[in-house]
JSON list of C-alpha atoms and ligand atoms in Angstrom, two decimals:
[
{"chain": "A", "resi": 21, "resn": "MET", "atom": "CA", "xyz": [1.68, -5.73, -11.86]},
{"chain": "A", "resi": 22, "resn": "ALA", "atom": "CA", "xyz": [1.86, -4.98, -8.19]},
{"chain": "A", "resi": 23, "resn": "TYR", "atom": "CA", "xyz": [-0.28, -4.85, -5.11]},
{"chain": "A", "resi": 24, "resn": "VAL", "atom": "CA", "xyz": [-1.90, -1.51, -4.28]},
{"chain": "A", "resi": 25, "resn": "ILE", "atom": "CA", "xyz": [-2.94, 0.14, -0.99]},
{"chain": "A", "resi": 26, "resn": "THR", "atom": "CA", "xyz": [-6.32, 1.85, -1.17]},
{"chain": "A", "resi": 27, "resn": "GLN", "atom": "CA", "xyz": [-8.74, 4.07, 0.77]},
{"chain": "A", "resi": 28, "resn": "PRO", "atom": "CA", "xyz": [-9.33, 1.95, 3.92]},
{"chain": "A", "resi": 29, "resn": "CYS", "atom": "CA", "xyz": [-5.71, 2.43, 4.97]},
{"chain": "A", "resi": 30, "resn": "ILE", "atom": "CA", "xyz": [-6.45, 6.11, 5.55]},
{"chain": "A", "resi": 31, "resn": "GLY", "atom": "CA", "xyz": [-7.09, 6.54, 9.24]},
{"chain": "A", "resi": 32, "resn": "THR", "atom": "CA", "xyz": [-5.89, 3.03, 10.09]},
{"chain": "A", "resi": 33, "resn": "LYS", "atom": "CA", "xyz": [-2.27, 2.93, 8.97]},
{"chain": "A", "resi": 34, "resn": "ASP", "atom": "CA", "xyz": [-1.36, 0.24, 11.49]},
{"chain": "A", "resi": 35, "resn": "ALA", "atom": "CA", "xyz": [1.60, -1.01, 9.41]},
{"chain": "A", "resi": 36, "resn": "SER", "atom": "CA", "xyz": [0.71, -4.70, 9.72]},
{"chain": "A", "resi": 37, "resn": "CYS", "atom": "CA", "xyz": [1.58, -5.00, 6.03]},
{"chain": "A", "resi": 38, "resn": "VAL", "atom": "CA", "xyz": [5.08, -3.61, 6.55]},
{"chain": "A", "resi": 39, "resn": "ASP", "atom": "CA", "xyz": [5.90, -6.43, 8.94]},
{"chain": "A", "resi": 40, "resn": "VAL", "atom": "CA", "xyz": [5.07, -9.19, 6.45]},
{"chain": "A", "resi": 41, "resn": "CYS", "atom": "CA", "xyz": [6.52, -7.78, 3.21]},
{"chain": "A", "resi": 42, "resn": "PRO", "atom": "CA", "xyz": [9.60, -9.83, 2.28]},
{"chain": "A", "resi": 43, "resn": "VAL", "atom": "CA", "xyz": [11.14, -7.11, 0.11]},
{"chain": "A", "resi": 44, "resn": "ASP", "atom": "CA", "xyz": [10.41, -4.06, 2.30]},
{"chain": "A", "resi": 45, "resn": "CYS", "atom": "CA", "xyz": [8.60, -2.17, -0.47]},
{"chain": "A", "resi": 46, "resn": "ILE", "atom": "CA", "xyz": [5.82, -0.64, 1.69]},
{"chain": "A", "resi": 47, "resn": "HIS", "atom": "CA", "xyz": [6.51, 2.91, 2.87]},
{"chain": "A", "resi": 48, "resn": "PRO", "atom": "CA", "xyz": [6.67, 5.09, 4.84]},
{"chain": "A", "resi": 49, "resn": "GLY", "atom": "CA", "xyz": [6.80, 2.63, 7.70]},
{"chain": "A", "resi": 50, "resn": "PRO", "atom": "CA", "xyz": [6.79, 3.58, 11.39]},
{"chain": "A", "resi": 51, "resn": "GLY", "atom": "CA", "xyz": [9.99, 5.41, 12.20]},
{"chain": "A", "resi": 52, "resn": "GLU", "atom": "CA", "xyz": [10.63, 6.38, 8.59]},
{"chain": "A", "resi": 53, "resn": "GLU", "atom": "CA", "xyz": [10.61, 9.97, 7.40]},
{"chain": "A", "resi": 54, "resn": "GLY", "atom": "CA", "xyz": [7.08, 11.03, 6.47]},
{"chain": "A", "resi": 55, "resn": "PHE", "atom": "CA", "xyz": [5.21, 8.38, 8.44]},
{"chain": "A", "resi": 56, "resn": "GLU", "atom": "CA", "xyz": [3.46, 10.82, 10.77]},
{"chain": "A", "resi": 57, "resn": "GLU", "atom": "CA", "xyz": [2.50, 13.19, 7.95]},
{"chain": "A", "resi": 58, "resn": "SER", "atom": "CA", "xyz": [1.32, 10.54, 5.48]},
{"chain": "A", "resi": 59, "resn": "ASN", "atom": "CA", "xyz": [-2.40, 9.69, 5.31]},
{"chain": "A", "resi": 60, "resn": "GLN", "atom": "CA", "xyz": [-1.66, 6.14, 4.30]},
{"chain": "A", "resi": 61, "resn": "LEU", "atom": "CA", "xyz": [1.10, 3.74, 3.32]},
{"chain": "A", "resi": 62, "resn": "PHE", "atom": "CA", "xyz": [2.09, 2.97, -0.28]},
{"chain": "A", "resi": 63, "resn": "ILE", "atom": "CA", "xyz": [3.51, -0.01, -2.16]},
{"chain": "A", "resi": 64, "resn": "ASN", "atom": "CA", "xyz": [6.41, 0.58, -4.53]},
{"chain": "A", "resi": 65, "resn": "PRO", "atom": "CA", "xyz": [5.21, -1.08, -7.75]},
{"chain": "A", "resi": 66, "resn": "ASP", "atom": "CA", "xyz": [8.74, -1.45, -9.08]},
{"chain": "A", "resi": 67, "resn": "GLU", "atom": "CA", "xyz": [9.84, -3.45, -6.04]},
{"chain": "A", "resi": 68, "resn": "CYS", "atom": "CA", "xyz": [6.68, -5.45, -5.21]},
{"chain": "A", "resi": 69, "resn": "ILE", "atom": "CA", "xyz": [7.16, -9.12, -6.18]},
{"chain": "A", "resi": 70, "resn": "ASP", "atom": "CA", "xyz": [3.42, -9.91, -6.11]},
{"chain": "A", "resi": 71, "resn": "CYS", "atom": "CA", "xyz": [3.79, -12.42, -3.29]},
{"chain": "A", "resi": 72, "resn": "GLY", "atom": "CA", "xyz": [0.41, -11.48, -1.81]},
{"chain": "A", "resi": 73, "resn": "ALA", "atom": "CA", "xyz": [1.57, -11.71, 1.81]},
{"chain": "A", "resi": 74, "resn": "CYS", "atom": "CA", "xyz": [0.35, -8.23, 2.68]},
{"chain": "A", "resi": 75, "resn": "GLU", "atom": "CA", "xyz": [-3.22, -8.69, 1.47]},
{"chain": "A", "resi": 76, "resn": "PRO", "atom": "CA", "xyz": [-4.51, -10.96, 4.29]},
{"chain": "A", "resi": 77, "resn": "ALA", "atom": "CA", "xyz": [-2.40, -9.07, 6.86]},
{"chain": "A", "resi": 78, "resn": "CYS", "atom": "CA", "xyz": [-4.40, -5.88, 6.41]},
{"chain": "A", "resi": 79, "resn": "PRO", "atom": "CA", "xyz": [-7.16, -5.60, 9.05]},
{"chain": "A", "resi": 80, "resn": "VAL", "atom": "CA", "xyz": [-9.29, -3.28, 6.91]},
{"chain": "A", "resi": 81, "resn": "THR", "atom": "CA", "xyz": [-8.92, -4.95, 3.47]},
{"chain": "A", "resi": 82, "resn": "ALA", "atom": "CA", "xyz": [-7.11, -2.00, 1.92]},
{"chain": "A", "resi": 83, "resn": "ILE", "atom": "CA", "xyz": [-4.71, -4.04, -0.22]},
{"chain": "A", "resi": 84, "resn": "PHE", "atom": "CA", "xyz": [-5.58, -5.48, -3.61]},
{"chain": "A", "resi": 85, "resn": "GLU", "atom": "CA", "xyz": [-3.68, -6.94, -6.54]},
{"chain": "A", "resi": 86, "resn": "GLU", "atom": "CA", "xyz": [-3.64, -4.21, -9.18]},
{"chain": "A", "resi": 87, "resn": "SER", "atom": "CA", "xyz": [-6.16, -5.84, -11.51]},
{"chain": "A", "resi": 88, "resn": "ALA", "atom": "CA", "xyz": [-8.54, -6.44, -8.57]},
{"chain": "A", "resi": 89, "resn": "VAL", "atom": "CA", "xyz": [-8.64, -2.88, -7.20]},
{"chain": "A", "resi": 90, "resn": "PRO", "atom": "CA", "xyz": [-12.34, -1.89, -6.85]},
{"chain": "A", "resi": 91, "resn": "VAL", "atom": "CA", "xyz": [-13.39, 0.58, -9.53]},
{"chain": "A", "resi": 92, "resn": "GLU", "atom": "CA", "xyz": [-13.99, 3.42, -7.05]},
{"chain": "A", "resi": 93, "resn": "TRP", "atom": "CA", "xyz": [-10.40, 3.14, -5.85]},
{"chain": "A", "resi": 94, "resn": "LYS", "atom": "CA", "xyz": [-8.60, 2.82, -9.20]},
{"chain": "A", "resi": 95, "resn": "SER", "atom": "CA", "xyz": [-6.97, 6.23, -8.62]},
{"chain": "A", "resi": 96, "resn": "PHE", "atom": "CA", "xyz": [-4.92, 4.64, -5.84]},
{"chain": "A", "resi": 97, "resn": "ILE", "atom": "CA", "xyz": [-2.91, 2.68, -8.42]},
{"chain": "A", "resi": 98, "resn": "LYS", "atom": "CA", "xyz": [-1.34, 5.94, -9.59]},
{"chain": "A", "resi": 99, "resn": "LEU", "atom": "CA", "xyz": [-1.17, 7.34, -6.03]},
{"chain": "A", "resi": 100, "resn": "ASN", "atom": "CA", "xyz": [0.96, 4.41, -4.90]},
{"chain": "A", "resi": 101, "resn": "ALA", "atom": "CA", "xyz": [3.28, 4.70, -7.89]},
{"chain": "A", "resi": 102, "resn": "ASP", "atom": "CA", "xyz": [3.55, 8.48, -7.62]},
{"chain": "A", "resi": 103, "resn": "HIS", "atom": "CA", "xyz": [4.71, 8.24, -4.03]},
{"chain": "A", "resi": 104, "resn": "PHE", "atom": "CA", "xyz": [7.95, 6.70, -5.31]},
{"chain": "A", "resi": 105, "resn": "ALA", "atom": "CA", "xyz": [8.34, 8.78, -8.49]},
{"chain": "B", "resi": 201, "resn": "SF4", "atom": "S1", "xyz": [2.57, -8.37, -2.50]},
{"chain": "B", "resi": 201, "resn": "SF4", "atom": "FE1", "xyz": [4.37, -9.08, -1.33]},
{"chain": "B", "resi": 201, "resn": "SF4", "atom": "S2", "xyz": [6.04, -7.89, -2.14]},
{"chain": "B", "resi": 201, "resn": "SF4", "atom": "FE2", "xyz": [4.19, -6.84, -2.78]},
{"chain": "B", "resi": 201, "resn": "SF4", "atom": "S3", "xyz": [3.84, -5.32, -1.20]},
{"chain": "B", "resi": 201, "resn": "SF4", "atom": "FE3", "xyz": [2.69, -7.14, -0.64]},
{"chain": "B", "resi": 201, "resn": "SF4", "atom": "S4", "xyz": [4.03, -8.28, 0.73]},
{"chain": "B", "resi": 201, "resn": "SF4", "atom": "FE4", "xyz": [5.30, -6.78, -0.36]},
{"chain": "B", "resi": 202, "resn": "SF4", "atom": "S1", "xyz": [-2.08, -3.23, 6.98]},
{"chain": "B", "resi": 202, "resn": "SF4", "atom": "FE1", "xyz": [-3.67, -2.14, 5.81]},
{"chain": "B", "resi": 202, "resn": "SF4", "atom": "S2", "xyz": [-4.32, -0.45, 7.14]},
{"chain": "B", "resi": 202, "resn": "SF4", "atom": "FE2", "xyz": [-2.41, -1.24, 7.96]},
{"chain": "B", "resi": 202, "resn": "SF4", "atom": "S3", "xyz": [-0.87, 0.10, 7.03]},
{"chain": "B", "resi": 202, "resn": "SF4", "atom": "FE3", "xyz": [-1.03, -1.70, 5.71]},
{"chain": "B", "resi": 202, "resn": "SF4", "atom": "S4", "xyz": [-2.54, -1.15, 4.16]},
{"chain": "B", "resi": 202, "resn": "SF4", "atom": "FE4", "xyz": [-2.71, 0.34, 5.82]}
]
């Protein structure tokens, strides 16, 4: 399992989550290649340790534990994983 970034990140993308992630698995962060072009940020499911630190840090409630992703945003589970494929 992993945490997943969903729809509300689009248009916000403030990177608050990047600052609190202990394993640096949220990309592309500010200053990284692709940050300007990307609609949103993504969590690498292979590196996420499920600590949950990013969830309350998000000002728009875009981050959910995988099993708790709202049904209308389930497609974001694959979107996050595909970003790192
Ligand atoms: S749950 Fe923890 S490890 Fe996973 S993305 Fe969030 S802050 Fe990083
Ligand atoms: S804190 Fe929320 S809105 Fe900001 S970049 Fe992370 S997921 Fe996107």
